[in-house]
Tab-separated table of C-alpha atoms and ligand atoms in Angstrom:
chain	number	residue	atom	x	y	z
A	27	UNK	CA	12.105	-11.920	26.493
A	28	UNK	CA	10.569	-13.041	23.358
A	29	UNK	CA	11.240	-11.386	19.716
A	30	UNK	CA	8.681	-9.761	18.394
A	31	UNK	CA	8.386	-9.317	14.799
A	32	UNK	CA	7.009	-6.474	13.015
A	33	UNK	CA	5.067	-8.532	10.677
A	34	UNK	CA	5.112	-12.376	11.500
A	35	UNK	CA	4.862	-13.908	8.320
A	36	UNK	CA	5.246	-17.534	9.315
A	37	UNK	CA	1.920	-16.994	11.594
A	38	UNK	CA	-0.044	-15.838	8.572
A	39	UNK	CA	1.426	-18.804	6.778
A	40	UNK	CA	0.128	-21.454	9.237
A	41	UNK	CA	-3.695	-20.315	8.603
A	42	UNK	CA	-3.115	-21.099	5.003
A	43	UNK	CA	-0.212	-23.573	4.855
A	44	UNK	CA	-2.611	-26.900	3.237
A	45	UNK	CA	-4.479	-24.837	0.706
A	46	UNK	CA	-0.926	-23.540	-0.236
A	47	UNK	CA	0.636	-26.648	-0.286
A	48	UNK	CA	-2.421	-28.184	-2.833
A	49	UNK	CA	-2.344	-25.296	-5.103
A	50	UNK	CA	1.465	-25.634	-5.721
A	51	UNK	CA	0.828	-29.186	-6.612
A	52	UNK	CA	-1.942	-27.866	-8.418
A	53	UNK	CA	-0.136	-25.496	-10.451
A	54	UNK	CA	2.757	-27.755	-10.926
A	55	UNK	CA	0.803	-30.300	-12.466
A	56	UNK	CA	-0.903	-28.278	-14.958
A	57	UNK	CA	2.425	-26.262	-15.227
A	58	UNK	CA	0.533	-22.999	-15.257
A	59	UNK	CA	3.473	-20.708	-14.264
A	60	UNK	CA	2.517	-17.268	-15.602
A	61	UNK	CA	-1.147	-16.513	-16.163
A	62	UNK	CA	-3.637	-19.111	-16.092
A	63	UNK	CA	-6.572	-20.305	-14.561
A	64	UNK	CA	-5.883	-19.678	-11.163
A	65	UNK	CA	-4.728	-16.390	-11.937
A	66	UNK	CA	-7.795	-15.750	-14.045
A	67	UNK	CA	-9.807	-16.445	-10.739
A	68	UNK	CA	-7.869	-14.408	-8.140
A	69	UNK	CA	-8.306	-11.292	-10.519
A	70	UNK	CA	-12.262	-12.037	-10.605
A	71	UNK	CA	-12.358	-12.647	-6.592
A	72	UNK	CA	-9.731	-9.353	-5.877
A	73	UNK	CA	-12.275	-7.544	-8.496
A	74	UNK	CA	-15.463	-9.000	-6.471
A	75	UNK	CA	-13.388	-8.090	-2.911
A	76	UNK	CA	-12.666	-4.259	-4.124
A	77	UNK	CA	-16.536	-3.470	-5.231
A	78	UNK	CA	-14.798	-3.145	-9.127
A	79	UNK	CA	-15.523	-4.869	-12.196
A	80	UNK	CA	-11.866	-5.289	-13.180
A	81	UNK	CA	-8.562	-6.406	-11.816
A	82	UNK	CA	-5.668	-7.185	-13.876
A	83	UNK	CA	-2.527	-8.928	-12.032
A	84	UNK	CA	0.558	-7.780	-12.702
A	85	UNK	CA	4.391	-8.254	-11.404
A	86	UNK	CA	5.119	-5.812	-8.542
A	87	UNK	CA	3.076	-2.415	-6.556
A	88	UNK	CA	5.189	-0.306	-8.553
A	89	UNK	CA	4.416	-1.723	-12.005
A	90	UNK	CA	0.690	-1.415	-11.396
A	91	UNK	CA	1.310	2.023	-10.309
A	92	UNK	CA	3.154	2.842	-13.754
A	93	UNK	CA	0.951	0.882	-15.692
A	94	UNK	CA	-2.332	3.013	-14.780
A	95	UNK	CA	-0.702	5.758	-14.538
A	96	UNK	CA	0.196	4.868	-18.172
A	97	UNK	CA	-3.480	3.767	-18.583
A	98	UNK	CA	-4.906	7.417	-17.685
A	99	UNK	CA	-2.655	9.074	-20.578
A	100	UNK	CA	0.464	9.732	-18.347
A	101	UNK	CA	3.744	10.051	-20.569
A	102	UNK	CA	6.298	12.446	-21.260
A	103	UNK	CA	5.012	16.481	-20.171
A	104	UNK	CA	2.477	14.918	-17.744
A	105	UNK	CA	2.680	16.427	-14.367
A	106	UNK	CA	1.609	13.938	-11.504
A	107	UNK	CA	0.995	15.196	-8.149
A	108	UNK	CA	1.602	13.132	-4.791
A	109	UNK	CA	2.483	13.447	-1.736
A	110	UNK	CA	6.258	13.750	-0.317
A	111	UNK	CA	5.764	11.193	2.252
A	112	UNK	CA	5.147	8.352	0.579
A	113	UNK	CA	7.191	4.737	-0.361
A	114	UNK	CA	9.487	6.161	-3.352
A	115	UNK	CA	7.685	3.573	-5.230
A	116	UNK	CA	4.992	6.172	-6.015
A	117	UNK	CA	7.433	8.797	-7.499
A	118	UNK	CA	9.405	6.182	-9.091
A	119	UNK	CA	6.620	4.864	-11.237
A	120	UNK	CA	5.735	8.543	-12.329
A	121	UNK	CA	9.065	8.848	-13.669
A	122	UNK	CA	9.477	5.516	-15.668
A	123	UNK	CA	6.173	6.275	-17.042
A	124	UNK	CA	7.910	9.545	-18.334
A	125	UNK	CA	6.060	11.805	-16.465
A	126	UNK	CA	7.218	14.647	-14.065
A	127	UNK	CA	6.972	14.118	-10.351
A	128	UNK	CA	5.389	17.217	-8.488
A	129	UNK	CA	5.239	16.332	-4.742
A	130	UNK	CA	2.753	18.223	-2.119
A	131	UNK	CA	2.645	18.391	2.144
A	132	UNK	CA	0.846	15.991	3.808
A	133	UNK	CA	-1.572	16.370	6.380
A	134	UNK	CA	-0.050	16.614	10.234
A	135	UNK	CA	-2.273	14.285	11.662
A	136	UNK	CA	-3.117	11.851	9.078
A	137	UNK	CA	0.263	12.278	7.188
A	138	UNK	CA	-2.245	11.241	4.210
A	139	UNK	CA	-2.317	13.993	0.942
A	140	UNK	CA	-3.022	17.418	1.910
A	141	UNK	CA	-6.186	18.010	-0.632
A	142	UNK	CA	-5.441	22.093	-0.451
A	143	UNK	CA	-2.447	21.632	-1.282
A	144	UNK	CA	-2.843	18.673	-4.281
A	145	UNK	CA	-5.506	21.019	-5.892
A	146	UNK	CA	-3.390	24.228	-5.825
A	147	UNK	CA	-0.763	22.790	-7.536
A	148	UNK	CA	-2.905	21.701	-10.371
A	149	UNK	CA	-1.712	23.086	-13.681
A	150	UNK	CA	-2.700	22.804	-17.344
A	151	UNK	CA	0.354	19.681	-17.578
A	152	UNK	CA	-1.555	18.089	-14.475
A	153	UNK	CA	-2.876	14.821	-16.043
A	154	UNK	CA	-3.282	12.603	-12.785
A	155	UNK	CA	-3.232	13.123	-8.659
A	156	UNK	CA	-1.788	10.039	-6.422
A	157	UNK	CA	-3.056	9.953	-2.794
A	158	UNK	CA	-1.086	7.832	-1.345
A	159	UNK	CA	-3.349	5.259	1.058
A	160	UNK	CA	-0.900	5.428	3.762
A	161	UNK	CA	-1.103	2.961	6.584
A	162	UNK	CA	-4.082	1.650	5.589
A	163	UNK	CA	-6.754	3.920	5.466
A	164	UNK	CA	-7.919	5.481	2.445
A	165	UNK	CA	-7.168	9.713	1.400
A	166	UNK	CA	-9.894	11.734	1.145
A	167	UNK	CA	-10.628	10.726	-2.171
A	168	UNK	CA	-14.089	12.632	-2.429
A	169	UNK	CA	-12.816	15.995	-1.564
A	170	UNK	CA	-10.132	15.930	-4.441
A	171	UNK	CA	-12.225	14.568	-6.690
A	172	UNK	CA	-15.024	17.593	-5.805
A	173	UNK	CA	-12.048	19.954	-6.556
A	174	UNK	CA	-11.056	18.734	-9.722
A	175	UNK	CA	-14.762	18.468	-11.127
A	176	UNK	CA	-14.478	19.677	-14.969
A	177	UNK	CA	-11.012	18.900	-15.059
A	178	UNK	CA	-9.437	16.402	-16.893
A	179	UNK	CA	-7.042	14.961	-14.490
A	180	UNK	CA	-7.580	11.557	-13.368
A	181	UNK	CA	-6.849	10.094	-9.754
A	182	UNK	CA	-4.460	7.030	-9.314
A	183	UNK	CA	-4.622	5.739	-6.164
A	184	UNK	CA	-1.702	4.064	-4.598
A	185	UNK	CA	-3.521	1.514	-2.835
A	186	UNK	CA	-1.014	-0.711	-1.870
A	187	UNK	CA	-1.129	-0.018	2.129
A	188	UNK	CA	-4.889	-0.747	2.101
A	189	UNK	CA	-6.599	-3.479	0.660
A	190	UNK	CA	-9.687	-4.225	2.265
A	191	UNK	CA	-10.396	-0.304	3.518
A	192	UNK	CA	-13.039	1.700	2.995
A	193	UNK	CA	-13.983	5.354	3.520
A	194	UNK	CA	-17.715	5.961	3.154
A	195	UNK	CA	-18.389	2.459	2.165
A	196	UNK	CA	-16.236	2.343	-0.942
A	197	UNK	CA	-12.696	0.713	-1.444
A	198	UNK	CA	-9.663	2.492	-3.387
A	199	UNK	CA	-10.263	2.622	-7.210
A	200	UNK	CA	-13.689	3.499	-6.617
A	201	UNK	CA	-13.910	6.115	-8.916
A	202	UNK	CA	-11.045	5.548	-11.452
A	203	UNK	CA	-8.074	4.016	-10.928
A	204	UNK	CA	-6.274	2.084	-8.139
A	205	UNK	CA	-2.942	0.127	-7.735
A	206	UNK	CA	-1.574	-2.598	-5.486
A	207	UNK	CA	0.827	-4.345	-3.955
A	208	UNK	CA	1.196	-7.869	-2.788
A	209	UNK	CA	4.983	-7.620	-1.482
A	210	UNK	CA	4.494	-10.231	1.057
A	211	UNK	CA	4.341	-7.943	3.923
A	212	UNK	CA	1.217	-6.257	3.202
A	213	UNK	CA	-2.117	-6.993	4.472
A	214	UNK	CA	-2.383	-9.045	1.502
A	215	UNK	CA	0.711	-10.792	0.869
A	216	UNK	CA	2.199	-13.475	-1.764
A	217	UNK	CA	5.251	-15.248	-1.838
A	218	UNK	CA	7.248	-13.002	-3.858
A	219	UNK	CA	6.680	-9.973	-5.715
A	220	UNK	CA	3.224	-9.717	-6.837
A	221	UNK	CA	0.535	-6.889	-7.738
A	222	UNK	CA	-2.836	-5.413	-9.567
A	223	UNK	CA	-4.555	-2.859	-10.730
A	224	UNK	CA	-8.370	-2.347	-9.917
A	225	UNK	CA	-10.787	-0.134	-11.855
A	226	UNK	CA	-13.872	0.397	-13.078
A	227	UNK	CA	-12.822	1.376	-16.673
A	228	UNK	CA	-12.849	-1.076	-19.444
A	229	UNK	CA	-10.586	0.804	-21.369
A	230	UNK	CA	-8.241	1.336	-18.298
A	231	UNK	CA	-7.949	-2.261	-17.104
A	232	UNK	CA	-7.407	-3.201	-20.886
A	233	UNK	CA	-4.978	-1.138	-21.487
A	234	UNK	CA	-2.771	-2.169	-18.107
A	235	UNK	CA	-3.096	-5.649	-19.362
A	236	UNK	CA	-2.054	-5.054	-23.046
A	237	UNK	CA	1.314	-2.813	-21.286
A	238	UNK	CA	1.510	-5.611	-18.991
A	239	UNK	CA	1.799	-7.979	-22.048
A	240	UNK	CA	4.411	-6.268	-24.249
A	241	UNK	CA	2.025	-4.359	-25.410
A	242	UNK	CA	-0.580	-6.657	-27.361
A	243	UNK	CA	-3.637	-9.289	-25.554
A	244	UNK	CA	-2.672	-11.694	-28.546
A	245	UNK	CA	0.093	-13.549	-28.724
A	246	UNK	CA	3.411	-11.719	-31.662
A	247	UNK	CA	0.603	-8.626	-31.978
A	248	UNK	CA	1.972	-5.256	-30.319
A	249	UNK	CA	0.331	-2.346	-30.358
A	250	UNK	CA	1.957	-0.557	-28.080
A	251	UNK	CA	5.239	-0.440	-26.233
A	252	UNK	CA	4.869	-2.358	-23.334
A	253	UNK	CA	6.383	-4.676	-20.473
A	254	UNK	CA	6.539	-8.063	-19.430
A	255	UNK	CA	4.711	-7.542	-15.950
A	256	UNK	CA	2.646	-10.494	-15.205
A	257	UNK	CA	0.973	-12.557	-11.936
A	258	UNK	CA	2.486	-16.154	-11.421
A	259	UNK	CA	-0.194	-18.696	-11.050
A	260	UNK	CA	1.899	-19.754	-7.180
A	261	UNK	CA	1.491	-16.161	-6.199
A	262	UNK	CA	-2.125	-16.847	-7.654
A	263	UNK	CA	-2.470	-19.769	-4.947
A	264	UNK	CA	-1.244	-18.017	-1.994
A	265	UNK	CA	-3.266	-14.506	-2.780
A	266	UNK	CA	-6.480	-16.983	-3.172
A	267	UNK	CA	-6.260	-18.526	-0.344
A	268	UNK	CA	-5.144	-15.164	1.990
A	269	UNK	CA	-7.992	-12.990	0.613
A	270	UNK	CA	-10.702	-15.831	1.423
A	271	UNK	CA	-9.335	-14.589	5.269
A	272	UNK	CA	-8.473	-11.442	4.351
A	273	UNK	CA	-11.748	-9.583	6.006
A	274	UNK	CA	-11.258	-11.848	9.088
A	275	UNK	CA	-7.438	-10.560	9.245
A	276	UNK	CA	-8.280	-6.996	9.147
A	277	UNK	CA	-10.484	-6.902	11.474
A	278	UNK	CA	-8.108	-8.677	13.813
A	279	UNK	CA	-5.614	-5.883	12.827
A	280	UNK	CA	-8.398	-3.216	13.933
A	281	UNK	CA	-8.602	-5.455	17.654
A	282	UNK	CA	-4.963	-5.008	17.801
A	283	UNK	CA	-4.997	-1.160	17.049
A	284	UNK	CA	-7.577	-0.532	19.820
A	285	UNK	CA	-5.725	-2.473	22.192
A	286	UNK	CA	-2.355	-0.260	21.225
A	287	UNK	CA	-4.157	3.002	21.735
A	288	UNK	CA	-5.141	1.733	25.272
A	289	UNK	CA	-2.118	0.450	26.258
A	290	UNK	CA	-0.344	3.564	25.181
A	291	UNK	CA	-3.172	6.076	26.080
A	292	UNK	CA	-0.669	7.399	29.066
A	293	UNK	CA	2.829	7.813	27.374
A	294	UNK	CA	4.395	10.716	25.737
A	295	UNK	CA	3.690	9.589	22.111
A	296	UNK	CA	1.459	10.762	19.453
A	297	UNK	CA	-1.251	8.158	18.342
A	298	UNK	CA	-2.631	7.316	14.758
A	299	UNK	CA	-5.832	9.388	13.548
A	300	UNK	CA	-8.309	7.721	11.951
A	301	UNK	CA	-10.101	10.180	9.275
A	302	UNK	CA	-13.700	10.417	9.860
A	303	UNK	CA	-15.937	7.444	7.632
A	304	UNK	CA	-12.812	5.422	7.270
A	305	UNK	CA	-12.577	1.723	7.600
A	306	UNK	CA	-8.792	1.641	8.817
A	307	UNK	CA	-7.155	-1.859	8.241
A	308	UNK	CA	-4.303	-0.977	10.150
A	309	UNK	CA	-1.408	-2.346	7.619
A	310	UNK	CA	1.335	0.057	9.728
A	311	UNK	CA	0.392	0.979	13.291
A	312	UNK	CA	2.472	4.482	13.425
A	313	UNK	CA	3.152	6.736	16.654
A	314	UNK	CA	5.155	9.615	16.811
A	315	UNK	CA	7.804	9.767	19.474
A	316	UNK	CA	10.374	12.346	20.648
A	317	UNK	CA	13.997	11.150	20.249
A	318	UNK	CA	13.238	8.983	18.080
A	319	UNK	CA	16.496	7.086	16.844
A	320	UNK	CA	17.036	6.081	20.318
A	321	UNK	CA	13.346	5.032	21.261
A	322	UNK	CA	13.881	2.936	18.123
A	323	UNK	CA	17.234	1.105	18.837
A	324	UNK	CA	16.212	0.488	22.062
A	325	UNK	CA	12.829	-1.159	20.867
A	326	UNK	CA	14.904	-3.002	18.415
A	327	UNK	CA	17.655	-3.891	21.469
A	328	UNK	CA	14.677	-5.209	23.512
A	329	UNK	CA	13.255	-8.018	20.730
A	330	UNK	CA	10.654	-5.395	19.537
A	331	UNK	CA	10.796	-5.217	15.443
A	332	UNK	CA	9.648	-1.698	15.443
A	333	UNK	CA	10.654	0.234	11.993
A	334	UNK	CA	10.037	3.488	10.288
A	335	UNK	CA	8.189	4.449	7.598
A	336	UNK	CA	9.092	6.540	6.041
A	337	UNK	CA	12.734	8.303	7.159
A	338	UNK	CA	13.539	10.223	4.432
A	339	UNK	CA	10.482	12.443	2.262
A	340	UNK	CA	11.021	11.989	-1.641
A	341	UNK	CA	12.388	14.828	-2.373
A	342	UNK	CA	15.206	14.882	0.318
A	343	UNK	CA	15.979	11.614	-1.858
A	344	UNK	CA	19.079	11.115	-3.384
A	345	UNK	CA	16.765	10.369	-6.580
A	346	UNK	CA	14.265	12.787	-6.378
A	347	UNK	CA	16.480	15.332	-4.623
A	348	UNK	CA	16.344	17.521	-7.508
A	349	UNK	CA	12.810	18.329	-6.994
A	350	UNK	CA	13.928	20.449	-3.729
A	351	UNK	CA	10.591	22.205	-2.338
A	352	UNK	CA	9.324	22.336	1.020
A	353	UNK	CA	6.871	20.397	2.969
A	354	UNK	CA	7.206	21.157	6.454
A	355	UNK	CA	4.500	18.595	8.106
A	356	UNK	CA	6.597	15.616	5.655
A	357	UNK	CA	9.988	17.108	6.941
A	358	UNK	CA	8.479	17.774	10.887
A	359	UNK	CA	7.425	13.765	11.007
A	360	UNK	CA	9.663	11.818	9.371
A	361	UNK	CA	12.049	11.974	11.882
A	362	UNK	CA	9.436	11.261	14.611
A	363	UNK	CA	7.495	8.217	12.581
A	364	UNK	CA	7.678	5.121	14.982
A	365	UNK	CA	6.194	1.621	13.498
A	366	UNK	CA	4.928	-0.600	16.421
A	367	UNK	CA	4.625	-4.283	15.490
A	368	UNK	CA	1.204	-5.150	14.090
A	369	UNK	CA	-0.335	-8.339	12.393
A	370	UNK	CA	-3.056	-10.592	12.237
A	371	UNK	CA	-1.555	-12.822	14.568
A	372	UNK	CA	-0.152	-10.703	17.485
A	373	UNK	CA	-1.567	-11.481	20.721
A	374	UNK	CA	-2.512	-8.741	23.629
A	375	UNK	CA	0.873	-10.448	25.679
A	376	UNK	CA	2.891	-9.790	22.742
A	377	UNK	CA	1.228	-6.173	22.897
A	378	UNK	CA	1.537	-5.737	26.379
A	379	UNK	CA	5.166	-6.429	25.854
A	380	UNK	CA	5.586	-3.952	23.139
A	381	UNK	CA	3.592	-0.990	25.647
A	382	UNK	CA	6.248	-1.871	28.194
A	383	UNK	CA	9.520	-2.300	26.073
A	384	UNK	CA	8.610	1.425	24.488
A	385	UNK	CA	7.261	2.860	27.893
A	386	UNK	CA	11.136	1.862	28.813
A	387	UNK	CA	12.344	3.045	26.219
A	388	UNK	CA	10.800	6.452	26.661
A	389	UNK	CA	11.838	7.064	30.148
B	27	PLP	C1	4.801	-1.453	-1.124
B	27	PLP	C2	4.451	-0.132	-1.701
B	27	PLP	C3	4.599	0.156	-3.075
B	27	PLP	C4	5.332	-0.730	-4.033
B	27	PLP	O1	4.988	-2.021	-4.127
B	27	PLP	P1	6.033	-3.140	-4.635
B	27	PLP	O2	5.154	-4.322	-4.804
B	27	PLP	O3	7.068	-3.294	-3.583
B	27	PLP	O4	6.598	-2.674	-5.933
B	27	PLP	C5	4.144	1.367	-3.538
B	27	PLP	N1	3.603	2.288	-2.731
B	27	PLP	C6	3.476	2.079	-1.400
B	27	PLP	C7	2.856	3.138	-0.556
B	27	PLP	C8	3.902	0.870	-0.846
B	27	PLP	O5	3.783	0.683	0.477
C-alpha cells in the first residue's frame, strides 16, 4: 500500500519547480534577500488576489496576527475575543501584543466562532473580535459585524486557513483587518516561514509595516516600538509563482472534498458543513469520528497521514490554562476532530484508498 501524505508538498512543488528555480537565481543575483522588488510585487498581486488595496508581508501567521491586532489599537487592558478552538497562534499573538485573551464556544457544526456568544462577551475593554477562518471557509463575518454596529471594536480576522475563500463574494479582511499565513502547508505555501496582513485601511497596513520595521518606514527613524518581521524576496518567488495557480488549486481542493463526502456518505462519521454563501477552499478536510485515537493510529498504521486539528482547546492549554471557562461544543469535538489527507494533487485512487483504510479502521 502506498503512503499517503496529508499534504504532499513535493507534488505542489513540481507545478512550480522552473519558475522557482529562475527566481532564486533571480534573487541571488540582485541579492535582494529581505524586501525588494519581488517582494514589492507579491504584496501588490496577494492585495489584487484578496479584493484589498493593501498587503504588507511580514515574517510568520502569528506576527501578522500581532501586528494588526497592534494596528487596530490592541495593547495592554485590551480584551480580544476568539474562539477556543483555534491554532494557539491566535491567542498567542493577543498576548504578545499585551492584550488579554477572552476565548468563546464555537459553533457544533461549523466549529467556526459562535457569533452569540462573541457578541455577549463584549465589554467596554473589548477593542477587537478574531474569527478564526477555520478549515478554510470564512466565519460569519457579517453577522458580527451587524452586532457590533456603533461599537468601537474592530474585527481581526485570522485568515490563515483560507486564502482564496469567499463568503458572499468577499475574501477575509474585507471589512477591516485580516492576517495570514504562508507556513508551507497552507493552501498558499512558501519555503519557510512566511506571512501578511491584508486590509483596506491605509493607516492599518502602514502601521503593520512601520511595527514590522522596528518601528519606522525610513531607515535609523523609529517611531514606535516595533519588530523585525519581514518577507524574504525567495519566499517572494515561491508565493508568486503558487498564487498565479492558486485559484486552479482550490478548486481542485473543492473536487477532492466532493469526492470525500461521497466516498464516505455511508460510514459512521460526521462530515464537514459548509456555511451557507461560502466559497470553501478546503485547506483541512475534517470528520468527526467515534474512538477517535484508535481510528487515527490505525489510519496512520495503514500509510494514511491523517492528523488532528486541533486536540487540545486553548484554554485547556498549558499556556492559556489559566483562562479556565467552559466551552462545551470546543471540549465535545476536539477529541473527535479527524483530518483526512487533502491537497491539490491527491488523486480519486489515493482517495479511494483513504475511504477504505478509515472504513477499516472504523469497523
Ligand atoms: C498556521 C496558523 C497560524 C500561524 O501561522 P504561522 O505562520 O505558523 O505563525 C495562525 N492561526 C491559524 C488558524 C493557523 O492555522
Amino acid at each position: 500500500m502506498n503512503r499517503i501524505p496529508l499534504v504532499d508538498l513535493a507534488a505542489a512543488h513540481a507545478e512550480v519547480a522552473e519558475e522557482v528555480e529562475a527566481g532564486f537565481k533571480r534573487i541571488i543575483a540582485t541579492t535582494a534577500f529581505v524586501g525588494g522588488a519581488e517582494v514589492a510585487a507579491f504584496e501588490q498581486e496577494y492585495a489584487e488576489f484578496s479584493g484589498l488595496p493593501h498587503c504588507v508581508g511580514v515574517a510568520n501567521g502569528t506576527d501578522a496576527l500581532e501586528l494588526a491586532l497592534r494596528a487596530v489599537g490592541v495593547g495592554p487592558g485590551a480584551e480580544v475575543i476568539l474562539p477556543a478552538n483555534t491554532f494557539i497562534a491566535t491567542a498567542e499573538a493577543v498576548a504578545r501584543a499585551g492584550g488579554t485573551v477572552v476565548l468563546v464556544d464555537c459553533d457544533p457544526r461549523t466549529y467556526l466562532i459562535d457569533v452569540e456568544a462573541a457578541l455577549a462577551a463584549v465589554t467596554p475593554a473589548t477593542r477587537a473580535i478574531a474569527p478564526v477562518h477555520l478549515y478554510g471557509q470564512l466565519a460569519p463575518v457579517e453577522r458580527l459585524r451587524a452586532g457590533l454596529a456603533g461599537r468601537d471594536v474592530a474585527i481581526v480576522e485570522d485568515a490563515a486557513q483560507c486564502q482564496g475563500a469567499t463568503r458572499h463574494g468577499s475574501g477575509a479582511g474585507a471589512g477591516g483587518i485580516a492576517a495570514t499565513s504562508f507556513y508551507p502547508g497552507k493552501n498558499l505555501g512558501a519555503y519557510g516561514d512566511a506571512g501578511a496582513v491584508v486590509t483596506a485601511s491605509p493607516e492599518w497596513a502602514t502601521t503593520v509595516r512601520t511595527l514590522g520595521s522596528h518601528g519606522g518606514l525610513k531607515r535609523y527613524t523609529h517611531d514606535l516600538i516595533g519588530v523585525n518581521s519581514r518577507l524574504d524576496g525567495l519566499q517572494a518567488v515561491v508565493l508568486r509563482a503558487k498564487l498565479a495557480r492558486l485559484a486552479d488549486w482550490n478548486a481542485r481542493r473543492r473536487a477532492a472534498a466532493a469526492r470525500y463526502d461521497e466516498l464516505l456518505a455511508g460510514l459512521d462519521v460526521v462530515l464537514p458543513v459548509t456555511l451557507d454563501g461560502n466559497e470553501h477552499v478546503w485547506h483541512i478536510y475534517c470528520v468527526r469520528v467515534p474512538r477517535r485515537d484508535e481510528v487515527l493510529s490505525r489510519l496512520n498504521a495503514a500509510g494514511v497521514g491523517a492528523a488532528i486539528h486541533y486536540p487540545v482547546p486553548v484554554h485547556r492549554t498549558g499556556a492559556f490554562g489559566h483562562l479556565g471557562g467552559s466551552f462545551p461544543n470546543a471540549e465535545a469535538a476536539a477529541p473527535e476532530l479527524l483530518s483526512l489527507p487533502i491537497y491539490p494533487q491527491i488523486t480519486p485512487g489515493q482517495q479511494a484508498q483513504v475511504a477504505e483504510a478509515l472504513a477499516a479502521a472504523l469497523g
